[in-house]
Amino acid sequence: MRIFLDTANVDEIAHGVKLGVVSGVTTNPSLVSKVGCQSYQELVQKICSITSGDVSVEVIEEDASGMLAQARQISKWASNVVVKVPATEEGLEATSILTREGIRVNMTLCFSLNQAVLAALAGASYVSPFVGRLDDIGEDGMALIEDIVKVFNRYSYETRVLAASIRHPNHVLHAARVGAHVVTMPYKVLKQMIKHPLTDNGVERFLTDWRQSGSVFS
Ligand code: G3P
């Protein structure tokens, strides 16, 4: 399972990449508006220069022709860009055309197994089921990830299952257990994954013992 950061914040991405555990990024219009940008293209190119991994960049159009026009432009901004297209009827049409043109697509806003199967049949490189938003309405987001993974394996679909809308480290554990290919998470969740009080206590005790012993390193 690979880890992507779900953010458009370049400092967070740079730190994740420095840790050596982040191998891609997902953005969306809300995340971009959070950091603000004069130029979408410049921000995306900056992010794509920080990581060599896949960077998902969403179209901001609702009809297939608008999505196609934006996706073709976005795909030229950097070689590691993956265009994010919503799992709507128009998005499906755009995805089928884009994948035939060799443009990689991440089908986003996926909330059902049916949508995921259609994304795979349209040739999407990734499908992004939104776990947290399903949990928010009383459904079981991780059960959907598990279902999609099983069905994709059964039919050997090449589309990667990218668990999105991750809210806490338990989501990450669960996604790993059910076989998600990628989990994209906010920077905060990555930091929570690292942290354990026993690790911090252990480091402190080892250092205290060492210092008190008067031992010499060399
Ligand atoms: O990248 C999209 C997805 O992860 C959004 O998450 O927290 O807005 O539901 P959230």
XYZ file of N, CA and C and ligand atoms in Angstrom:
664
model
N 0.840 -1.196 0.000
C 0.000 0.000 0.000
C 0.879 1.251 0.000
N 0.521 2.208 -0.857
C 1.290 3.437 -0.910
C 0.547 4.578 -0.217
N 1.316 5.578 0.210
C 0.727 6.737 0.886
C 0.847 7.968 -0.009
N -0.275 8.645 -0.232
C -0.296 9.949 -0.896
C -0.743 10.978 0.134
N -0.341 12.234 -0.077
C -0.858 13.311 0.776
C -2.020 13.994 0.068
N -3.081 14.235 0.808
C -4.287 14.871 0.287
C -4.222 16.346 0.681
N -3.501 17.120 -0.109
C -3.271 18.526 0.232
C -2.722 19.265 -0.987
N -2.873 20.604 -0.957
C -2.239 21.419 -1.997
C -1.183 22.315 -1.348
N -0.884 22.034 -0.085
C 0.084 22.837 0.663
C 1.508 22.329 0.362
N 2.307 23.184 -0.276
C 3.622 22.732 -0.737
C 4.571 22.396 0.422
N 4.432 23.088 1.547
C 5.310 22.787 2.690
C 5.001 21.398 3.245
N 3.711 21.080 3.342
C 3.324 19.745 3.831
C 3.832 18.665 2.875
N 3.696 18.923 1.594
C 4.139 17.926 0.594
C 5.657 17.746 0.679
N 6.376 18.873 0.773
C 7.838 18.795 0.847
C 8.266 17.991 2.077
N 7.575 18.193 3.206
C 7.946 17.454 4.419
C 7.649 15.957 4.270
N 6.477 15.654 3.715
C 6.113 14.241 3.506
C 7.104 13.532 2.608
N 7.526 14.227 1.570
C 8.484 13.640 0.619
C 9.844 13.449 1.314
N 10.220 14.431 2.133
C 11.498 14.345 2.868
C 11.508 13.131 3.805
N 10.372 12.815 4.373
C 10.294 11.643 5.260
C 10.470 10.337 4.484
N 10.296 10.414 3.174
C 10.530 9.229 2.332
C 9.378 8.253 2.278
N 8.209 8.662 2.789
C 7.084 7.720 2.824
C 5.926 8.140 1.922
N 6.003 9.356 1.417
C 4.911 9.865 0.573
C 5.297 9.698 -0.885
N 4.461 8.988 -1.643
C 4.834 8.758 -3.042
C 3.828 9.347 -4.028
N 3.071 10.331 -3.585
C 2.158 11.005 -4.499
C 1.273 11.977 -3.741
N 0.485 12.725 -4.506
C -0.352 13.785 -3.925
C -1.713 13.767 -4.616
N -2.756 14.061 -3.837
C -4.067 14.306 -4.435
C -4.514 15.701 -4.025
N -5.088 16.413 -4.979
C -5.638 17.733 -4.663
C -7.092 17.752 -5.132
N -7.801 18.761 -4.740
C -9.150 18.992 -5.277
C -9.393 20.493 -5.191
N -10.451 20.997 -5.821
C -10.670 22.453 -5.824
C -10.790 23.050 -4.417
N -11.361 22.297 -3.462
C -11.462 22.829 -2.094
C -10.080 22.963 -1.457
N -9.232 21.954 -1.668
C -7.880 22.002 -1.091
C -7.058 23.122 -1.731
N -7.250 23.340 -3.025
C -6.521 24.417 -3.710
C -7.013 25.769 -3.193
N -8.321 25.895 -2.995
C -8.827 27.197 -2.531
C -8.383 27.483 -1.100
N -8.111 26.422 -0.338
C -7.606 26.593 1.038
C -6.237 27.291 1.048
N -5.352 26.895 0.113
C -4.024 27.526 0.081
C -4.048 28.782 -0.787
N -5.025 28.869 -1.680
C -5.136 30.025 -2.568
C -4.050 30.002 -3.626
N -4.362 30.451 -4.817
C -3.305 30.531 -5.836
C -3.694 31.536 -6.914
N -2.676 32.206 -7.434
C -2.893 33.143 -8.544
C -3.108 32.340 -9.818
N -2.308 31.269 -9.937
C -2.356 30.454 -11.151
C -2.398 28.975 -10.759
N -3.474 28.306 -11.204
C -3.639 26.853 -10.935
C -2.435 26.113 -11.526
N -2.094 26.483 -12.755
C -0.997 25.812 -13.454
C 0.317 25.927 -12.666
N 0.616 27.141 -12.181
C 1.875 27.328 -11.444
C 1.903 26.515 -10.160
N 0.776 26.495 -9.451
C 0.727 25.717 -8.208
C 0.935 24.230 -8.502
N 0.261 23.728 -9.519
C 0.382 22.301 -9.871
C 1.823 21.982 -10.282
N 2.414 22.859 -11.069
C 3.793 22.601 -11.499
C 4.763 22.631 -10.321
N 4.500 23.479 -9.360
C 5.337 23.524 -8.146
C 5.218 22.184 -7.400
N 3.969 21.731 -7.201
C 3.749 20.456 -6.489
C 4.422 19.310 -7.248
N 4.276 19.317 -8.566
C 4.846 18.232 -9.384
C 6.367 18.255 -9.394
N 6.962 19.393 -9.018
C 8.428 19.427 -8.962
C 8.922 18.921 -7.608
N 8.047 18.879 -6.620
C 8.444 18.421 -5.278
C 8.424 16.897 -5.212
N 7.454 16.289 -5.883
C 7.380 14.826 -5.894
C 7.418 14.309 -7.329
N 8.073 13.172 -7.490
C 8.073 12.553 -8.828
C 6.888 11.591 -8.941
N 6.171 11.415 -7.820
C 5.004 10.521 -7.827
C 3.802 11.174 -8.491
N 2.734 10.412 -8.615
C 1.526 10.911 -9.269
C 0.868 12.034 -8.466
N 0.446 13.070 -9.171
C -0.239 14.204 -8.556
C -1.601 14.358 -9.234
N -2.663 14.117 -8.460
C -4.017 14.224 -9.021
C -4.485 15.671 -8.991
N -4.954 16.133 -10.148
C -5.390 17.524 -10.311
C -6.776 17.516 -10.952
N -7.721 18.162 -10.274
C -9.121 18.019 -10.698
C -9.555 19.062 -11.735
N -10.411 18.618 -12.642
C -11.032 19.549 -13.591
C -12.118 20.325 -12.848
N -12.423 21.525 -13.370
C -13.443 22.348 -12.718
C -14.514 22.659 -13.768
N -15.079 21.623 -14.305
C -16.145 21.743 -15.303
C -17.136 20.618 -15.054
N -18.371 20.805 -15.501
C -19.387 19.764 -15.256
C -19.748 18.958 -16.493
N -19.536 19.539 -17.681
C -19.916 18.789 -18.879
C -18.672 18.159 -19.518
N -18.913 17.083 -20.267
C -17.805 16.295 -20.799
C -16.859 17.127 -21.667
N -17.411 17.999 -22.503
C -16.519 18.743 -23.400
C -15.643 19.711 -22.607
N -16.215 20.351 -21.576
C -15.423 21.243 -20.734
C -14.343 20.472 -19.982
N -14.728 19.303 -19.452
C -13.753 18.470 -18.724
C -12.613 18.051 -19.657
N -12.990 17.654 -20.881
C -11.973 17.206 -21.838
C -10.980 18.323 -22.147
N -11.508 19.515 -22.380
C -10.630 20.645 -22.722
C -9.666 20.928 -21.568
N -10.208 20.977 -20.328
C -9.327 21.256 -19.178
C -8.343 20.112 -18.941
N -8.840 18.877 -19.051
C -7.980 17.715 -18.785
C -6.798 17.677 -19.752
N -7.071 17.993 -21.009
C -5.975 17.980 -22.003
C -4.925 19.026 -21.657
N -5.389 20.186 -21.168
C -4.437 21.231 -20.757
C -3.653 20.777 -19.536
N -4.389 20.318 -18.508
C -3.752 19.910 -17.243
C -2.697 18.829 -17.503
N -3.005 17.904 -18.396
C -2.088 16.778 -18.650
C -0.757 17.250 -19.223
N -0.749 18.454 -19.765
C 0.512 18.979 -20.331
C 1.328 19.752 -19.301
N 0.756 20.018 -18.135
C 1.454 20.828 -17.136
C 2.659 20.108 -16.531
N 2.578 18.787 -16.410
C 3.705 18.016 -15.853
C 3.512 16.546 -16.226
N 4.613 15.817 -16.284
C 4.521 14.414 -16.726
C 3.904 13.507 -15.653
N 3.943 13.964 -14.390
C 3.397 13.112 -13.318
C 1.974 13.504 -12.901
N 1.317 14.302 -13.751
C -0.056 14.696 -13.442
C -1.041 13.583 -13.810
N -2.023 13.374 -12.931
C -3.156 12.490 -13.228
C -4.392 13.383 -13.119
N -5.245 13.352 -14.129
C -6.394 14.260 -14.110
C -7.534 13.636 -13.318
N -8.072 14.443 -12.388
C -9.169 13.969 -11.552
C -10.495 14.387 -12.176
N -11.357 13.406 -12.360
C -12.640 13.638 -13.018
C -13.728 13.021 -12.132
N -14.836 13.740 -11.903
C -15.878 13.178 -11.026
C -16.595 11.985 -11.656
N -17.094 11.100 -10.792
C -17.752 9.860 -11.254
C -19.208 10.117 -11.657
N -19.391 11.083 -12.554
C -20.724 11.383 -13.089
C -20.817 10.798 -14.499
N -22.018 10.913 -15.090
C -22.203 10.447 -16.464
C -21.242 11.192 -17.409
N -21.183 12.511 -17.237
C -20.303 13.327 -18.083
C -18.837 12.970 -17.823
N -18.535 12.704 -16.547
C -17.166 12.343 -16.176
C -16.747 11.016 -16.773
N -17.694 10.107 -16.835
C -17.426 8.782 -17.401
C -17.102 8.896 -18.895
N -17.910 9.692 -19.568
C -17.686 9.903 -21.006
C -16.295 10.520 -21.226
N -15.988 11.540 -20.425
C -14.680 12.201 -20.562
C -13.551 11.220 -20.252
N -13.733 10.411 -19.208
C -12.685 9.453 -18.817
C -12.403 8.450 -19.936
N -13.451 7.931 -20.557
C -13.259 6.951 -21.633
C -12.442 7.561 -22.770
N -12.741 8.807 -23.108
C -12.012 9.460 -24.205
C -10.570 9.753 -23.791
N -10.409 10.291 -22.580
C -9.062 10.658 -22.115
C -8.147 9.443 -22.042
N -8.674 8.329 -21.533
C -7.808 7.149 -21.379
C -7.413 6.589 -22.756
N -8.324 6.735 -23.733
C -7.958 6.302 -25.091
C -6.864 7.196 -25.674
N -6.826 8.448 -25.198
C -5.788 9.388 -25.664
C -4.488 9.213 -24.884
N -4.508 8.327 -23.892
C -3.290 8.087 -23.104
C -3.144 9.031 -21.925
N -4.214 9.766 -21.603
C -4.177 10.666 -20.434
C -4.704 9.897 -19.228
N -3.902 9.878 -18.168
C -4.294 9.102 -16.981
C -5.342 9.855 -16.162
N -6.326 9.077 -15.673
C -7.452 9.678 -14.944
C -7.611 9.031 -13.573
N -7.936 9.870 -12.596
C -8.354 9.413 -11.269
C -9.841 9.760 -11.159
N -10.713 8.743 -11.153
C -12.148 9.028 -11.019
C -12.467 9.261 -9.560
N -12.923 10.469 -9.276
C -13.100 10.898 -7.890
C -14.581 10.980 -7.511
N -14.833 11.254 -6.247
C -16.205 11.331 -5.733
C -16.954 10.037 -6.010
N -16.264 8.914 -5.749
C -16.875 7.595 -5.929
C -17.497 7.164 -4.596
N -18.769 6.805 -4.653
C -19.483 6.410 -3.437
C -20.173 5.056 -3.543
N -19.913 4.318 -4.645
C -20.562 3.007 -4.761
C -19.690 2.055 -5.573
N -19.936 0.763 -5.376
C -19.218 -0.259 -6.134
C -19.538 -0.128 -7.621
N -20.784 0.186 -7.932
C -21.167 0.357 -9.337
C -20.334 1.454 -10.006
N -20.195 2.587 -9.323
C -19.392 3.682 -9.890
C -17.942 3.237 -10.086
N -17.429 2.453 -9.136
C -16.035 2.004 -9.231
C -15.841 1.060 -10.417
N -16.795 0.156 -10.625
C -16.699 -0.781 -11.756
C -16.720 0.004 -13.069
N -17.595 0.994 -13.147
C -17.682 1.803 -14.370
C -16.375 2.567 -14.608
N -15.790 3.075 -13.531
C -14.511 3.789 -13.656
C -13.445 2.850 -14.227
N -13.426 1.612 -13.732
C -12.441 0.635 -14.224
C -12.692 0.321 -15.702
N -13.957 0.140 -16.059
C -14.280 -0.184 -17.457
C -13.965 0.979 -18.396
N -14.039 2.206 -17.868
C -13.711 3.384 -18.682
C -12.196 3.562 -18.804
N -11.439 2.763 -18.041
C -9.975 2.800 -18.166
C -9.271 3.717 -17.190
N -9.966 4.142 -16.127
C -9.326 5.031 -15.144
C -8.103 4.359 -14.517
N -7.073 5.143 -14.268
C -5.881 4.615 -13.593
C -6.147 4.419 -12.103
N -6.934 5.336 -11.539
C -7.297 5.262 -10.116
C -8.796 5.499 -9.983
N -9.372 4.914 -8.925
C -10.714 5.306 -8.508
C -10.613 5.703 -7.040
N -11.281 6.819 -6.696
C -11.176 7.345 -5.325
C -12.500 7.275 -4.573
N -12.740 6.193 -3.845
C -13.908 6.135 -2.969
C -13.659 7.014 -1.739
N -14.678 7.804 -1.361
C -14.550 8.757 -0.255
C -15.063 8.119 1.035
N -14.153 7.596 1.802
C -14.503 6.846 3.011
C -15.188 7.722 4.073
N -14.549 8.818 4.441
C -15.058 9.669 5.524
C -16.444 10.222 5.234
N -16.659 10.617 3.978
C -17.966 11.216 3.662
C -19.081 10.173 3.707
N -18.749 8.908 3.437
C -19.756 7.843 3.593
C -20.024 7.602 5.077
N -18.953 7.560 5.870
C -19.124 7.402 7.329
C -19.999 8.531 7.886
N -19.782 9.744 7.360
C -20.534 10.916 7.842
C -22.037 10.751 7.690
N -22.476 9.978 6.655
C -23.926 9.824 6.471
C -24.407 8.466 6.990
N -23.587 7.861 7.865
C -23.999 6.627 8.538
C -23.761 5.366 7.727
N -23.023 5.497 6.609
C -22.683 4.283 5.846
C -21.272 3.846 6.238
N -20.851 2.692 5.705
C -19.552 2.140 6.081
C -18.567 2.306 4.917
N -17.779 3.386 4.986
C -16.847 3.707 3.905
C -15.836 2.610 3.634
N -15.323 2.000 4.705
C -14.291 0.971 4.520
C -14.855 -0.311 3.920
N -16.137 -0.574 4.199
C -16.767 -1.757 3.589
C -16.785 -1.577 2.069
N -16.970 -0.349 1.623
C -16.953 -0.084 0.177
C -15.556 -0.343 -0.399
N -14.528 0.114 0.304
C -13.149 -0.124 -0.172
C -12.921 -1.638 -0.300
N -13.335 -2.371 0.722
C -13.138 -3.824 0.731
C -13.843 -4.481 -0.468
N -15.075 -4.064 -0.713
C -15.863 -4.601 -1.838
C -15.180 -4.324 -3.168
N -14.741 -3.081 -3.340
C -14.126 -2.697 -4.619
C -12.845 -3.502 -4.844
N -12.025 -3.619 -3.788
C -10.771 -4.377 -3.917
C -11.075 -5.818 -4.342
N -12.071 -6.437 -3.701
C -12.419 -7.833 -4.014
C -12.852 -7.980 -5.472
N -13.735 -7.100 -5.898
C -14.266 -7.192 -7.265
C -13.168 -6.900 -8.291
N -12.341 -5.901 -8.026
C -11.250 -5.576 -8.964
C -10.281 -6.758 -9.069
N -9.995 -7.395 -7.934
C -9.089 -8.560 -7.963
C -9.718 -9.707 -8.747
N -11.012 -9.924 -8.518
C -11.688 -11.042 -9.194
C -11.586 -10.906 -10.716
N -11.731 -9.677 -11.206
C -11.721 -9.483 -12.661
C -10.382 -8.942 -13.188
N -9.391 -8.920 -12.310
C -8.051 -8.422 -12.663
C -8.085 -7.036 -13.308
N -8.950 -6.167 -12.800
C -8.957 -4.776 -13.279
C -7.646 -4.118 -12.862
N -7.102 -3.301 -13.758
C -5.825 -2.657 -13.438
C -5.988 -1.351 -12.663
N -7.197 -0.835 -12.618
C -7.469 0.424 -11.894
C -7.077 0.270 -10.418
N -6.336 1.239 -9.924
C -5.888 1.211 -8.520
C -6.946 1.821 -7.599
N -7.148 1.169 -6.471
C -8.129 1.677 -5.496
C -7.426 2.649 -4.544
N -7.840 3.906 -4.613
C -7.203 4.973 -3.836
C -8.198 5.428 -2.757
N -7.985 4.972 -1.547
C -8.906 5.324 -0.458
C -8.731 6.800 -0.112
N -9.817 7.566 -0.248
C -9.759 9.018 -0.024
C -10.739 9.419 1.082
N -10.714 10.717 1.405
C -11.545 11.241 2.497
C -11.222 10.479 3.792
N -9.934 10.421 4.065
C -9.412 9.715 5.252
C -9.373 10.706 6.408
N -9.917 10.300 7.537
C -10.059 11.260 8.647
C -9.148 10.976 9.836
N -8.686 9.697 9.976
C -7.878 9.356 11.152
C -7.036 8.103 10.864
N -6.026 7.851 11.722
C -5.122 6.719 11.472
C -5.836 5.359 11.406
N -6.963 5.200 12.080
C -7.675 3.915 12.003
C -8.180 3.632 10.591
N -8.563 4.699 9.884
C -8.947 4.525 8.481
C -7.775 3.936 7.687
N -6.570 4.408 7.995
C -5.383 3.954 7.251
C -5.133 2.464 7.515
N -5.212 2.083 8.798
C -5.018 0.672 9.167
C -6.014 -0.215 8.440
N -7.253 0.225 8.457
C -8.327 -0.554 7.852
C -8.113 -0.677 6.340
N -7.727 0.422 5.721
C -7.490 0.409 4.267
C -6.363 -0.564 3.923
N -5.333 -0.593 4.771
C -4.218 -1.521 4.547
C -4.704 -2.964 4.671
N -5.526 -3.216 5.676
C -6.004 -4.594 5.907
C -6.875 -5.104 4.772
N -7.664 -4.225 4.163
C -8.563 -4.705 3.105
C -7.927 -4.619 1.713
N -6.687 -4.117 1.654
C -5.948 -4.192 0.383
C -6.074 -3.001 -0.543
N -6.381 -1.807 -0.006
C -6.366 -0.610 -0.863
C -4.956 -0.441 -1.433
N -4.853 -0.029 -2.689
C -3.528 0.144 -3.285
C -2.847 1.409 -2.770
N -3.661 2.451 -2.559
C -3.142 3.748 -2.105
C -4.096 4.316 -1.066
N -3.535 5.002 -0.081
C -4.369 5.782 0.846
C -3.884 7.214 0.766
N -4.811 8.123 0.478
C -4.417 9.535 0.474
C -4.966 10.187 1.727
N -4.094 10.892 2.427
C -4.492 11.403 3.758
C -4.039 12.839 3.971
N -4.773 13.552 4.833
C -4.297 14.877 5.221
C -2.957 14.738 5.959
N -2.155 15.798 5.897
C -0.842 15.841 6.563
C -0.986 15.494 8.054
N -2.069 16.004 8.655
C -2.312 15.768 10.085
C -2.387 14.262 10.392
N -3.018 13.503 9.518
C -3.144 12.056 9.752
C -1.779 11.375 9.614
N -0.974 11.843 8.670
C 0.380 11.280 8.528
C 1.158 11.490 9.833
N 1.065 12.700 10.395
C 1.763 12.993 11.653
C 1.227 12.113 12.789
N -0.086 11.902 12.799
C -0.679 11.040 13.844
C -0.185 9.606 13.714
N 0.032 9.155 12.464
C 0.519 7.785 12.247
C 1.898 7.573 12.862
N 2.715 8.631 12.823
C 4.098 8.516 13.307
C 4.143 8.453 14.830
N 3.287 9.242 15.417
C 3.351 9.492 16.863
C 2.908 8.285 17.703
N 3.736 7.942 18.716
C 3.283 6.991 19.747
C 3.916 7.403 21.070
N 3.130 7.541 22.150
C 3.705 8.014 23.418
C 4.807 7.107 23.945
N 4.699 5.794 23.694
C 5.740 4.883 24.204
C 7.060 5.079 23.454
N 6.980 5.482 22.180
C 8.207 5.775 21.427
C 8.874 7.011 22.025
N 8.066 8.055 22.260
C 8.617 9.298 22.828
C 9.218 9.047 24.221
N 8.481 8.301 25.066
C 9.002 7.975 26.407
C 10.271 7.155 26.308
N 10.265 6.201 25.391
C 11.421 5.312 25.232
C 12.664 6.087 24.838
N 12.510 7.006 23.877
C 13.655 7.811 23.424
C 14.190 8.621 24.599
N 13.262 9.234 25.345
C 13.668 10.073 26.475
C 14.415 9.247 27.531
N 13.900 8.056 27.833
C 14.545 7.210 28.853
C 15.920 6.736 28.416
N 16.021 6.310 27.139
C 17.327 5.854 26.632
C 18.367 6.960 26.758
N 17.942 8.197 26.358
C 18.894 9.313 26.384
C 19.272 9.681 27.810
N 18.280 9.666 28.710
C 18.566 9.990 30.113
C 19.540 8.969 30.699
N 19.268 7.675 30.465
C 20.138 6.615 30.996
C 21.558 6.766 30.460
N 21.631 7.051 29.156
C 22.944 7.181 28.522
C 23.732 8.326 29.154
N 23.042 9.473 29.275
C 23.724 10.666 29.824
C 24.175 10.430 31.269
N 23.312 9.752 32.036
C 23.654 9.516 33.452
C 24.799 8.542 33.604
N 24.981 7.659 32.627
C 26.020 6.632 32.758
C 27.428 7.205 32.572
N 27.495 8.380 31.927
C 28.808 8.978 31.663
C 29.552 8.257 30.563
N 28.876 7.375 29.800
C 29.547 6.647 28.708
C 29.973 7.598 27.603
N 30.946 7.181 26.828
C 31.495 8.020 25.747
C 31.162 7.355 24.414
N 30.735 8.145 23.428
C 30.275 7.608 22.137
C 31.404 6.991 21.324
N 32.541 7.638 21.268
C 33.605 7.180 20.344
C 34.391 5.992 20.920
O -9.236 14.316 -2.101
C -10.546 14.289 -1.796
C -10.963 13.756 -0.450
O -9.931 13.124 0.195
C -11.734 14.755 0.355
O -11.764 14.481 1.718
O -12.187 15.162 4.057
O -13.064 16.578 2.166
O -14.065 14.374 2.665
P -12.840 15.191 2.708
